[in-house]
Tab-separated table of C-alpha atoms and ligand atoms in Angstrom:
chain	number	residue	atom	x	y	z
A	1	MET	CA	1.558	-29.329	13.978
A	2	LYS	CA	-2.102	-29.298	13.759
A	3	GLN	CA	-4.417	-32.047	15.316
A	4	ASN	CA	-6.221	-34.200	12.905
A	5	TYR	CA	-3.820	-33.484	10.305
A	6	GLY	CA	-1.404	-35.881	8.888
A	7	VAL	CA	1.641	-33.517	8.171
A	8	SER	CA	4.155	-33.830	11.177
A	9	LYS	CA	6.588	-31.582	9.514
A	10	TRP	CA	7.185	-29.168	6.338
A	11	PRO	CA	9.874	-30.846	4.373
A	12	ASP	CA	13.255	-28.810	3.692
A	13	ILE	CA	12.848	-27.493	0.519
A	14	GLU	CA	16.412	-26.183	0.184
A	15	GLU	CA	17.686	-29.797	1.113
A	16	ILE	CA	15.339	-31.274	-1.209
A	17	ASN	CA	16.321	-29.211	-4.134
A	18	ALA	CA	19.820	-29.498	-3.512
A	19	LYS	CA	19.533	-33.532	-3.646
A	20	MET	CA	17.335	-33.465	-6.494
A	21	ASP	CA	20.381	-31.319	-8.294
A	22	LYS	CA	22.634	-33.925	-7.402
A	23	LEU	CA	20.450	-37.071	-8.458
A	24	LEU	CA	20.074	-35.103	-11.848
A	25	LYS	CA	24.049	-34.445	-12.561
A	26	ALA	CA	24.773	-37.756	-11.154
A	27	ASP	CA	25.046	-40.938	-13.581
A	28	MET	CA	21.855	-42.815	-14.138
A	29	LEU	CA	21.583	-45.841	-12.126
A	30	HIS	CA	20.175	-49.199	-13.026
A	31	ILE	CA	19.475	-52.508	-11.714
A	32	LYS	CA	21.826	-55.410	-11.991
A	33	ALA	CA	21.251	-57.374	-15.232
A	34	ASP	CA	20.826	-60.486	-13.085
A	35	ALA	CA	18.289	-59.048	-10.783
A	36	LYS	CA	16.513	-57.449	-13.387
A	37	ALA	CA	16.101	-60.935	-15.164
A	38	ARG	CA	14.781	-62.374	-11.992
A	39	TYR	CA	12.245	-59.489	-11.598
A	40	MET	CA	11.230	-60.074	-15.551
A	41	ASP	CA	10.801	-63.588	-14.680
A	42	TYR	CA	8.468	-62.817	-12.060
A	43	PHE	CA	6.087	-61.376	-14.481
A	44	ASP	CA	6.419	-64.231	-16.851
A	45	THR	CA	6.172	-67.074	-14.252
A	46	LYS	CA	3.965	-65.627	-11.795
A	47	CYS	CA	1.584	-62.998	-13.685
A	48	GLN	CA	0.480	-65.174	-16.568
A	49	ARG	CA	-3.165	-64.665	-16.233
A	50	SER	CA	-2.581	-60.826	-16.183
A	51	LYS	CA	-0.675	-61.330	-19.324
A	52	GLU	CA	-3.396	-63.287	-21.019
A	53	ILE	CA	-5.911	-60.841	-20.064
A	54	ILE	CA	-3.888	-57.885	-21.025
A	55	THR	CA	-2.795	-59.328	-24.212
A	56	GLU	CA	-6.559	-59.761	-25.376
A	57	ALA	CA	-7.357	-56.375	-24.027
A	58	ARG	CA	-4.857	-54.552	-26.034
A	59	GLN	CA	-7.138	-55.876	-28.996
A	60	PHE	CA	-10.339	-54.137	-27.435
A	61	ILE	CA	-8.746	-51.009	-25.716
A	62	PRO	CA	-6.197	-48.563	-26.921
A	63	GLY	CA	-2.945	-49.684	-25.045
A	64	GLY	CA	-4.805	-52.566	-23.032
A	65	VAL	CA	-5.899	-50.167	-20.047
A	66	GLN	CA	-7.992	-47.431	-19.776
A	67	HIS	CA	-6.056	-44.945	-17.403
A	68	ASN	CA	-2.574	-43.994	-17.306
A	69	LEU	CA	-2.233	-45.147	-13.462
A	70	ALA	CA	-2.613	-48.731	-14.862
A	71	PHE	CA	0.021	-48.766	-17.632
A	72	ASN	CA	2.583	-50.432	-15.667
A	73	TYR	CA	6.030	-51.930	-17.101
A	74	PRO	CA	6.597	-54.934	-18.152
A	75	PHE	CA	2.838	-55.022	-18.582
A	76	PRO	CA	-0.103	-54.047	-16.452
A	77	LEU	CA	-1.300	-56.261	-13.781
A	78	ALA	CA	-5.159	-57.395	-13.751
A	79	VAL	CA	-6.252	-56.800	-10.315
A	80	ASP	CA	-8.779	-58.739	-8.720
A	81	ARG	CA	-9.354	-56.983	-5.775
A	82	ALA	CA	-8.303	-54.073	-3.155
A	83	GLU	CA	-8.734	-54.829	0.551
A	84	GLY	CA	-7.244	-52.696	3.176
A	85	ALA	CA	-3.566	-52.035	2.541
A	86	TYR	CA	-3.332	-54.829	0.000
A	87	LEU	CA	-3.748	-55.325	-3.818
A	88	TYR	CA	-4.374	-58.942	-5.010
A	89	ASP	CA	-3.976	-59.882	-8.933
A	90	VAL	CA	-6.011	-62.145	-11.289
A	91	ASP	CA	-2.995	-64.767	-10.373
A	92	GLY	CA	-3.591	-64.695	-6.674
A	93	ASN	CA	-0.378	-62.589	-5.831
A	94	ARG	CA	-0.598	-60.225	-2.852
A	95	TYR	CA	0.912	-56.506	-3.065
A	96	VAL	CA	1.337	-54.022	-0.611
A	97	ASP	CA	-0.648	-50.928	-2.272
A	98	TYR	CA	0.833	-47.679	-2.002
A	99	LEU	CA	-1.459	-46.523	-5.157
A	100	GLN	CA	-4.220	-46.619	-3.374
A	101	ALA	CA	-6.524	-46.021	-6.136
A	102	GLY	CA	-4.658	-42.806	-7.072
A	103	GLY	CA	-5.030	-41.333	-3.750
A	104	PRO	CA	-8.756	-41.746	-2.659
A	105	THR	CA	-8.768	-44.710	-0.243
A	106	LEU	CA	-7.208	-43.262	2.609
A	107	LEU	CA	-9.295	-45.278	5.188
A	108	GLY	CA	-7.858	-48.342	2.924
A	109	SER	CA	-9.334	-49.881	0.160
A	110	ASN	CA	-12.972	-51.451	0.408
A	111	TYR	CA	-13.546	-49.960	3.992
A	112	LYS	CA	-16.375	-52.126	5.450
A	113	ALA	CA	-18.273	-49.408	6.935
A	114	VAL	CA	-18.453	-47.287	4.036
A	115	THR	CA	-18.969	-50.126	1.699
A	116	ASP	CA	-21.828	-51.528	3.689
A	117	LYS	CA	-23.738	-48.316	3.632
A	118	VAL	CA	-23.208	-47.750	0.039
A	119	ILE	CA	-24.597	-51.252	-0.679
A	120	GLU	CA	-27.795	-50.257	1.728
A	121	VAL	CA	-28.104	-47.202	-0.203
A	122	ILE	CA	-28.087	-48.775	-3.762
A	123	GLN	CA	-30.789	-51.501	-2.400
A	124	LYS	CA	-32.822	-48.843	-0.766
A	125	HIS	CA	-32.500	-45.927	-3.155
A	126	GLY	CA	-31.125	-47.447	-6.399
A	127	ALA	CA	-27.764	-45.976	-7.737
A	128	VAL	CA	-29.370	-43.102	-9.765
A	129	THR	CA	-32.562	-40.980	-9.859
A	130	GLY	CA	-31.805	-38.348	-12.198
A	131	LEU	CA	-33.497	-35.975	-9.665
A	132	PHE	CA	-32.277	-34.649	-6.046
A	133	HIS	CA	-31.560	-36.725	-3.599
A	134	GLU	CA	-31.242	-35.916	0.427
A	135	TYR	CA	-27.722	-37.692	0.098
A	136	GLU	CA	-26.411	-34.524	-1.902
A	137	LEU	CA	-27.341	-32.066	0.992
A	138	LYS	CA	-25.599	-34.358	3.477
A	139	LEU	CA	-22.467	-34.406	1.282
A	140	ALA	CA	-22.352	-30.662	0.832
A	141	LYS	CA	-23.083	-30.105	4.565
A	142	ILE	CA	-20.306	-32.346	5.805
A	143	ILE	CA	-17.882	-30.990	3.301
A	144	ASN	CA	-18.970	-27.463	4.638
A	145	GLU	CA	-18.443	-28.687	8.242
A	146	CYS	CA	-14.809	-29.675	7.334
A	147	MET	CA	-14.370	-26.717	5.134
A	148	PRO	CA	-16.424	-23.791	6.374
A	149	TRP	CA	-14.847	-21.739	3.291
A	150	VAL	CA	-16.725	-24.262	0.857
A	151	GLU	CA	-20.138	-22.576	1.589
A	152	GLN	CA	-21.512	-23.928	-1.424
A	153	TYR	CA	-20.986	-27.213	-3.160
A	154	ARG	CA	-21.793	-28.815	-6.680
A	155	CYS	CA	-20.975	-32.386	-7.670
A	156	PHE	CA	-19.336	-33.355	-10.965
A	157	GLY	CA	-18.154	-36.506	-12.466
A	158	SER	CA	-14.466	-36.228	-12.189
A	159	GLY	CA	-11.553	-33.818	-11.331
A	160	THR	CA	-11.037	-32.824	-14.619
A	161	GLU	CA	-14.898	-31.920	-14.992
A	162	ALA	CA	-14.268	-29.779	-11.995
A	163	CYS	CA	-11.455	-28.275	-12.641
A	164	MET	CA	-13.068	-27.053	-16.093
A	165	ALA	CA	-16.094	-25.775	-14.004
A	166	ALA	CA	-14.024	-24.003	-11.545
A	167	ILE	CA	-12.497	-21.901	-14.393
A	168	ARG	CA	-15.705	-21.403	-16.082
A	169	VAL	CA	-17.455	-19.862	-13.206
A	170	ALA	CA	-14.257	-18.026	-12.122
A	171	ARG	CA	-14.553	-16.258	-15.689
A	172	THR	CA	-18.099	-15.726	-15.413
A	173	PHE	CA	-17.675	-14.115	-11.682
A	174	THR	CA	-14.981	-12.168	-12.757
A	175	GLY	CA	-15.673	-11.252	-16.746
A	176	LYS	CA	-11.932	-11.816	-17.288
A	177	LYS	CA	-10.357	-14.602	-19.453
A	178	LYS	CA	-6.759	-15.053	-18.404
A	179	VAL	CA	-6.129	-18.270	-16.300
A	180	ILE	CA	-2.855	-19.008	-14.425
A	181	LYS	CA	-1.675	-22.335	-13.597
A	182	MET	CA	1.473	-23.391	-12.031
A	183	GLY	CA	3.848	-24.973	-14.504
A	184	GLY	CA	4.290	-28.669	-14.148
A	185	ALA	CA	0.905	-29.166	-12.406
A	186	TYR	CA	-1.767	-31.462	-13.528
A	187	HIS	CA	-5.566	-30.628	-13.485
A	188	GLY	CA	-7.164	-32.949	-15.491
A	189	TRP	CA	-7.065	-33.284	-19.505
A	190	SER	CA	-9.258	-30.569	-20.545
A	191	ASP	CA	-8.369	-28.561	-23.577
A	192	GLN	CA	-7.171	-25.292	-21.601
A	193	LEU	CA	-5.365	-27.122	-18.979
A	194	VAL	CA	-3.122	-29.804	-20.843
A	195	TYR	CA	-0.395	-27.068	-20.840
A	196	SER	CA	2.978	-27.596	-19.200
A	197	LEU	CA	2.188	-30.951	-17.624
A	198	HIS	CA	5.110	-32.395	-15.636
A	199	ILE	CA	8.017	-30.270	-16.649
A	200	PRO	CA	7.328	-26.275	-16.400
A	201	TYR	CA	7.378	-24.240	-19.491
A	202	THR	CA	6.910	-27.111	-21.649
A	203	LYS	CA	3.578	-25.377	-22.710
A	204	THR	CA	1.792	-27.457	-25.528
A	205	PHE	CA	4.239	-30.184	-25.689
A	206	GLU	CA	1.530	-32.741	-24.971
A	207	ALA	CA	-1.315	-30.942	-26.383
A	208	HIS	CA	-1.990	-33.130	-29.503
A	209	GLY	CA	-5.451	-32.756	-30.833
A	210	ILE	CA	-5.755	-29.196	-29.164
A	211	PRO	CA	-5.569	-26.346	-31.359
A	212	LYS	CA	-3.261	-23.464	-30.392
A	213	GLU	CA	-6.352	-21.300	-29.988
A	214	CYS	CA	-7.773	-23.547	-26.872
A	215	VAL	CA	-4.643	-22.485	-24.586
A	216	ALA	CA	-4.341	-18.645	-25.810
A	217	ASN	CA	-5.525	-17.773	-22.253
A	218	THR	CA	-3.604	-20.163	-20.178
A	219	THR	CA	-0.644	-18.652	-18.531
A	220	GLU	CA	1.834	-20.110	-16.241
A	221	CYS	CA	3.893	-19.277	-13.138
A	222	ALA	CA	7.179	-21.275	-11.971
A	223	PRO	CA	6.451	-23.340	-9.120
A	224	GLY	CA	6.947	-21.843	-5.497
A	225	ASP	CA	8.172	-18.456	-7.078
A	226	ILE	CA	5.968	-15.864	-5.725
A	227	ASP	CA	7.693	-13.273	-8.033
A	228	SER	CA	6.989	-14.993	-10.915
A	229	LEU	CA	3.479	-15.115	-10.099
A	230	ARG	CA	3.401	-11.509	-9.730
A	231	LYS	CA	5.063	-11.081	-13.128
A	232	VAL	CA	2.323	-13.079	-14.946
A	233	LEU	CA	-0.240	-11.403	-13.070
A	234	GLU	CA	1.056	-7.843	-14.278
A	235	GLU	CA	1.555	-9.357	-17.602
A	236	ASN	CA	-2.142	-10.365	-17.797
A	237	GLU	CA	-3.282	-7.324	-16.921
A	238	LYS	CA	-2.558	-5.879	-20.193
A	239	ASP	CA	-4.824	-8.040	-21.581
A	240	GLY	CA	-7.940	-7.894	-19.690
A	241	GLY	CA	-6.842	-9.442	-16.262
A	242	THR	CA	-6.553	-13.094	-14.835
A	243	ALA	CA	-9.917	-14.605	-13.581
A	244	CYS	CA	-8.099	-17.270	-11.387
A	245	PHE	CA	-4.859	-18.897	-10.367
A	246	ILE	CA	-5.214	-22.441	-9.859
A	247	LEU	CA	-2.741	-24.660	-8.020
A	248	GLU	CA	-2.316	-27.337	-5.909
A	249	ALA	CA	-1.511	-25.856	-2.461
A	250	PHE	CA	1.451	-28.304	-1.696
A	251	GLY	CA	2.915	-27.822	-5.162
A	252	PRO	CA	2.369	-29.385	-8.512
A	253	GLU	CA	1.857	-33.347	-8.623
A	254	SER	CA	0.739	-33.542	-5.266
A	255	GLY	CA	3.890	-31.611	-4.157
A	256	THR	CA	6.507	-33.401	-6.428
A	257	ARG	CA	7.857	-29.722	-6.582
A	258	MET	CA	7.579	-28.501	-3.182
A	259	MET	CA	6.739	-25.013	-2.393
A	260	PRO	CA	7.753	-22.616	0.560
A	261	PHE	CA	5.298	-22.955	3.504
A	262	ASP	CA	4.182	-19.470	3.133
A	263	TYR	CA	3.419	-19.353	-0.728
A	264	CYS	CA	-0.385	-19.897	-0.565
A	265	ALA	CA	-0.580	-17.060	1.734
A	266	GLN	CA	1.488	-14.725	-0.348
A	267	ALA	CA	-0.616	-15.992	-3.410
A	268	ARG	CA	-3.513	-15.082	-1.502
A	269	GLU	CA	-2.660	-11.594	-1.022
A	270	LEU	CA	-1.477	-11.516	-4.480
A	271	CYS	CA	-4.777	-12.877	-6.007
A	272	ASP	CA	-6.562	-10.289	-3.746
A	273	GLU	CA	-4.391	-7.480	-5.192
A	274	PHE	CA	-5.190	-8.291	-8.631
A	275	ASP	CA	-9.045	-8.992	-8.146
A	276	THR	CA	-8.181	-12.751	-9.087
A	277	LEU	CA	-9.903	-15.729	-7.958
A	278	LEU	CA	-7.934	-18.340	-5.885
A	279	ILE	CA	-8.522	-21.778	-6.758
A	280	PHE	CA	-6.875	-24.859	-4.767
A	281	ASP	CA	-7.259	-28.088	-6.684
A	282	GLU	CA	-7.400	-30.392	-3.839
A	283	VAL	CA	-8.189	-33.507	-5.736
A	284	VAL	CA	-5.474	-35.288	-3.982
A	285	THR	CA	-4.908	-33.162	-0.886
A	286	ALA	CA	-8.763	-32.967	0.302
A	287	PHE	CA	-9.239	-34.839	3.516
A	288	ARG	CA	-5.881	-36.784	2.824
A	289	ILE	CA	-4.239	-34.060	4.711
A	290	GLY	CA	-6.666	-33.420	7.224
A	291	PRO	CA	-10.492	-32.557	7.737
A	292	GLY	CA	-9.723	-29.208	5.962
A	293	GLY	CA	-7.367	-30.412	3.445
A	294	ALA	CA	-4.470	-28.431	2.284
A	295	ALA	CA	-6.330	-25.060	2.973
A	296	GLY	CA	-6.827	-26.301	6.341
A	297	PHE	CA	-3.349	-27.255	7.113
A	298	LEU	CA	-2.000	-23.668	5.472
A	299	GLY	CA	-4.548	-21.535	6.996
A	300	VAL	CA	-5.238	-20.053	3.649
A	301	LYS	CA	-8.617	-19.831	2.464
A	302	PRO	CA	-9.052	-20.251	-1.430
A	303	ASP	CA	-12.156	-18.696	-3.302
A	304	LEU	CA	-12.929	-21.766	-4.717
A	305	THR	CA	-11.893	-25.640	-3.979
A	306	VAL	CA	-11.729	-28.561	-6.581
A	307	MET	CA	-12.291	-31.951	-5.136
A	308	GLY	CA	-12.104	-35.253	-6.870
A	309	LYS	CA	-11.494	-38.857	-6.305
A	310	ILE	CA	-11.971	-39.005	-2.348
A	311	VAL	CA	-15.000	-36.878	-2.339
A	312	SER	CA	-16.670	-40.135	-3.212
A	313	GLY	CA	-14.197	-42.098	-1.123
A	314	GLY	CA	-12.897	-43.746	-4.301
A	315	PHE	CA	-16.474	-44.964	-5.393
A	316	PRO	CA	-17.376	-43.651	-9.111
A	317	MET	CA	-18.479	-39.848	-9.900
A	318	ALA	CA	-15.580	-38.328	-8.186
A	319	GLY	CA	-15.507	-34.355	-8.395
A	320	GLY	CA	-16.920	-31.491	-7.379
A	321	VAL	CA	-16.208	-27.444	-6.882
A	322	GLY	CA	-17.098	-25.708	-3.775
A	323	GLY	CA	-16.372	-22.222	-2.388
A	324	ARG	CA	-17.911	-18.793	-1.826
A	325	ALA	CA	-21.843	-18.729	-2.423
A	326	ASP	CA	-21.554	-15.457	-4.352
A	327	ILE	CA	-19.158	-17.011	-6.876
A	328	MET	CA	-21.141	-20.601	-6.745
A	329	SER	CA	-24.508	-19.058	-7.356
A	330	CYS	CA	-22.976	-18.100	-10.936
A	331	MET	CA	-23.091	-21.687	-11.845
A	332	ALA	CA	-26.378	-22.543	-13.846
A	333	ALA	CA	-28.638	-25.402	-12.945
A	334	GLY	CA	-30.852	-24.606	-9.534
A	335	VAL	CA	-30.372	-21.011	-10.256
A	336	GLN	CA	-31.855	-19.742	-13.356
A	337	SER	CA	-29.741	-20.223	-16.358
A	338	GLY	CA	-29.012	-17.135	-18.783
A	339	LYS	CA	-26.738	-14.071	-18.550
A	340	GLN	CA	-23.870	-14.250	-15.882
A	341	ARG	CA	-24.495	-17.798	-15.277
A	342	ALA	CA	-21.855	-20.827	-16.203
A	343	TYR	CA	-23.257	-23.494	-18.046
A	344	VAL	CA	-22.336	-26.710	-16.272
A	345	GLY	CA	-23.931	-29.877	-15.586
A	346	GLY	CA	-23.987	-33.688	-15.975
A	347	THR	CA	-26.904	-36.172	-15.961
A	348	LEU	CA	-25.341	-38.416	-13.452
A	349	THR	CA	-22.910	-35.867	-11.751
A	350	ALA	CA	-24.882	-36.322	-8.389
A	351	ASN	CA	-26.499	-39.424	-7.348
A	352	PRO	CA	-27.241	-41.296	-4.005
A	353	LEU	CA	-24.540	-43.721	-4.812
A	354	SER	CA	-21.410	-41.243	-5.258
A	355	CYS	CA	-23.113	-38.840	-2.557
A	356	ALA	CA	-23.880	-41.354	0.135
A	357	ALA	CA	-20.344	-42.868	-0.543
A	358	GLY	CA	-18.610	-39.568	-0.131
A	359	TYR	CA	-20.811	-38.716	2.797
A	360	TYR	CA	-19.959	-42.066	4.854
A	361	ALA	CA	-16.334	-41.791	3.552
A	362	ILE	CA	-15.688	-38.231	5.058
A	363	LYS	CA	-17.594	-38.988	8.048
A	364	GLU	CA	-15.188	-42.028	8.825
A	365	ILE	CA	-11.831	-40.246	8.004
A	366	VAL	CA	-13.045	-37.515	10.492
A	367	GLU	CA	-14.357	-39.850	13.163
A	368	GLN	CA	-11.133	-42.391	12.732
A	369	ASP	CA	-8.597	-39.518	12.420
A	370	ALA	CA	-7.374	-41.112	9.339
A	371	ALA	CA	-5.451	-38.514	7.964
A	372	ARG	CA	-3.141	-38.265	11.093
A	373	LYS	CA	-2.940	-42.165	11.109
A	374	ALA	CA	-2.051	-42.350	7.267
A	375	GLY	CA	0.578	-39.701	7.968
A	376	GLU	CA	2.105	-41.376	10.869
A	377	ASN	CA	2.562	-44.430	8.561
A	378	ALA	CA	4.093	-42.595	5.958
A	379	ASP	CA	6.628	-40.906	8.515
A	380	LYS	CA	7.646	-44.306	9.408
A	381	LEU	CA	8.012	-45.510	5.959
A	382	CYS	CA	9.789	-42.539	5.067
A	383	ALA	CA	12.390	-42.625	7.766
A	384	GLY	CA	13.191	-46.149	6.773
A	385	LEU	CA	13.586	-45.724	3.254
A	386	GLN	CA	15.951	-42.645	4.046
A	387	ALA	CA	17.900	-45.070	6.067
A	388	LEU	CA	18.254	-47.706	3.271
A	389	ILE	CA	19.128	-44.848	0.918
A	390	ASP	CA	21.992	-43.792	3.271
A	391	LYS	CA	22.913	-47.614	4.059
A	392	TYR	CA	23.122	-48.285	0.324
A	393	GLU	CA	24.818	-44.665	-0.543
A	394	LEU	CA	22.249	-44.072	-3.202
A	395	PRO	CA	21.480	-40.529	-4.770
A	396	PHE	CA	17.797	-41.154	-4.436
A	397	VAL	CA	15.503	-38.624	-2.784
A	398	VAL	CA	12.683	-39.223	-0.417
A	399	TRP	CA	10.154	-37.019	1.551
A	400	ASN	CA	6.714	-37.000	2.451
A	401	THR	CA	4.237	-34.470	3.290
A	402	GLY	CA	1.966	-36.264	5.608
A	403	SER	CA	0.518	-39.546	3.703
A	404	ILE	CA	1.928	-38.233	0.317
A	405	ILE	CA	5.446	-39.854	-0.029
A	406	HIS	CA	7.647	-38.710	-2.799
A	407	PHE	CA	10.381	-41.111	-3.804
A	408	GLU	CA	12.769	-40.098	-6.644
A	409	VAL	CA	15.108	-42.283	-8.524
A	410	SER	CA	15.314	-40.392	-11.592
A	411	GLY	CA	14.137	-36.891	-10.936
A	412	VAL	CA	12.306	-36.688	-14.380
A	413	MET	CA	9.897	-34.033	-13.573
A	414	TYR	CA	12.695	-31.899	-12.239
A	415	LEU	CA	14.336	-31.723	-15.571
A	416	SER	CA	14.438	-28.132	-17.147
A	417	VAL	CA	13.107	-27.104	-20.520
A	418	GLN	CA	16.584	-25.317	-21.185
A	419	ASP	CA	18.350	-28.760	-21.133
A	420	PRO	CA	18.883	-29.258	-24.837
A	421	GLU	CA	18.974	-32.872	-24.259
A	422	ILE	CA	15.623	-32.776	-22.268
A	423	VAL	CA	13.585	-34.941	-24.756
A	424	THR	CA	16.182	-38.042	-24.677
A	425	LYS	CA	16.496	-37.324	-20.657
A	426	ILE	CA	12.727	-37.607	-20.613
A	427	THR	CA	12.769	-41.435	-22.060
A	428	GLU	CA	15.557	-42.589	-20.245
A	429	ARG	CA	14.705	-41.247	-17.024
A	430	LYS	CA	11.166	-42.189	-17.184
A	431	LYS	CA	12.320	-45.675	-18.203
A	432	SER	CA	14.480	-45.995	-15.195
A	433	MET	CA	11.583	-44.985	-12.935
A	434	GLU	CA	9.403	-47.614	-14.465
A	435	GLU	CA	12.011	-50.567	-14.110
A	436	PHE	CA	12.351	-49.456	-10.358
A	437	GLY	CA	8.485	-49.593	-10.351
A	438	ALA	CA	8.654	-53.048	-11.776
A	439	ALA	CA	11.364	-54.172	-9.430
A	440	LEU	CA	9.074	-53.093	-6.730
A	441	THR	CA	6.182	-54.999	-8.061
A	442	ALA	CA	7.946	-58.241	-8.628
A	443	ASN	CA	8.848	-57.701	-4.909
A	444	GLY	CA	5.153	-57.204	-3.662
A	445	VAL	CA	5.013	-53.274	-3.416
A	446	ILE	CA	2.863	-51.239	-5.861
A	447	THR	CA	3.898	-47.667	-6.324
A	448	LEU	CA	2.590	-44.830	-8.325
A	449	ALA	CA	4.629	-45.321	-11.363
A	450	GLY	CA	7.774	-46.269	-9.536
A	451	SER	CA	7.861	-42.823	-7.663
A	452	ARG	CA	4.778	-41.576	-5.667
A	453	MET	CA	3.326	-43.411	-2.656
A	454	TYR	CA	0.073	-42.793	-0.790
A	455	THR	CA	-0.445	-44.465	2.531
A	456	SER	CA	-3.645	-45.105	4.267
A	457	MET	CA	-5.028	-45.668	7.579
A	458	ALA	CA	-4.730	-49.384	7.000
A	459	ASP	CA	-1.056	-49.551	6.717
A	460	ASN	CA	0.773	-50.682	10.111
A	461	ASP	CA	3.920	-51.756	11.415
A	462	GLU	CA	3.942	-54.870	9.276
A	463	THR	CA	2.982	-53.256	6.021
A	464	VAL	CA	5.889	-51.024	6.551
A	465	ALA	CA	8.441	-53.538	7.411
A	466	GLU	CA	7.589	-55.515	4.563
A	467	THR	CA	7.654	-52.814	2.064
A	468	LEU	CA	11.035	-51.627	3.631
A	469	THR	CA	12.262	-55.602	2.787
A	470	ALA	CA	10.964	-55.057	-0.605
A	471	PHE	CA	13.001	-51.630	-1.079
A	472	GLU	CA	16.181	-52.979	0.472
A	473	GLU	CA	15.957	-56.268	-1.911
A	474	VAL	CA	15.915	-53.781	-5.068
A	475	PHE	CA	18.557	-51.249	-3.509
A	476	SER	CA	21.003	-53.892	-2.859
A	477	ASN	CA	20.711	-55.099	-6.604
A	478	VAL	CA	21.648	-51.392	-7.861
A	479	GLU	CA	24.501	-51.621	-10.384
A	480	ARG	CA	27.359	-48.908	-9.353
B	501	PLP	C1	-4.210	-32.763	-8.788
B	501	PLP	C2	-5.537	-33.198	-9.762
B	501	PLP	N1	-6.364	-32.476	-10.499
B	501	PLP	C3	-6.916	-33.053	-11.153
B	501	PLP	C4	-7.076	-34.459	-11.478
B	501	PLP	C5	-7.923	-35.058	-12.677
B	501	PLP	O1	-9.029	-35.811	-12.021
B	501	PLP	P1	-9.664	-36.946	-12.558
B	501	PLP	O2	-8.636	-37.801	-13.027
B	501	PLP	O3	-10.701	-37.347	-11.889
B	501	PLP	O4	-10.263	-36.413	-13.994
B	501	PLP	C6	-6.040	-35.015	-10.774
B	501	PLP	C7	-6.080	-36.478	-11.226
B	501	PLP	O5	-5.129	-37.404	-10.894
B	501	PLP	C8	-4.908	-34.562	-10.043
B	501	PLP	O6	-4.174	-35.378	-9.318
């Protein structure tokens, strides 16, 4: 496919859906009791320092960790350092790392050329100034070179903030209030977007502490179904119209629910027809898919693009919104605030540290052709995993879009809200996924909660072989 992009082929969606149907109908598979006992023993004997730290942390930090990604079964590991393709915990155990900080470290963790530059910048300029720094311009310019449709760029502190700002500016620009998101997608934890997370049409299932009124203007369409989008746009017309449609261009949850290749092109046309802004949430896909992100790969120009983690190369303060200059200029700060200005901000949102980190990380990603290399590593790993699934005749499903690998042992996000037993099934299937995650960890491989895996440029034939050995050990211990 496209040069400098990591996606070598678009997955066969019908095949994935058929396999997921089968997985959901099949009996849940578990790991044999003796193997499970061995894996748990690994945590008890080889991760003692982690256990001590996390036990104490539970007293001072809710649940012991600060972010869901770190909440791993049977207990979270305390990590000492991340280096290239590996993570090392405080007990000195080494793991092949497919969490990659939740996606941003496409170059591999602690990539020296970027880290050295960041240290130099902090020593020379200080981490923050509170005022404008030239690295803010350098970052905006390099993003624009990679994604010419991002004519102007505003920094924020996280993907959540960036999604909030994108929606606010869309409403300011269009004068409309309704927002459409795709069912099952995660766009951060803001009041308006904690709606139908993970499983479509679950609406306010997870919106505890959020009054109903906050999501009164949030509407939802079915993943990958263009007719559903049209229907919601038409419905919203009766109540003032839709300000924006926000989606991950490869589908919800980094493409856990894959979409037809031409979905985004069709969504672009529909948004134009209804005078609705198209927002791509590229928190995971920007640069990881290739220099132009998912939009560049698909050849579809969004009006606004949301960025996260990777836009500061995994360093703190990771988020931003960019897009058409006429829309972006509706943001207050820099342009006079007041009427027709969306009030957004944040004291430390732009600073020399994160802007320099982002600038040098993006520069390296492009110069090193990181998206293509990471994608090739994922292709090899995915092919190996499929061969193991076939060898052990397991119902598990694996596919990848470039360096994003989906590995489903339970299919929890494919459950239907119409299933009367959905609540029980979510608990059971989540538990099974966590068990597999723990089994892989005990065998030296870290995944995102036992399902997704992000490869990086730092992977190689050795890490792929090491990973396949770990998977084979676990697969050979599945109870039949
Ligand atoms: C697609 C997507 N959007 C938004 C967010 C929120 O970003 P943050 O965690 O930086 O707030 C995430 C986080 O994982 C994400 O994956």
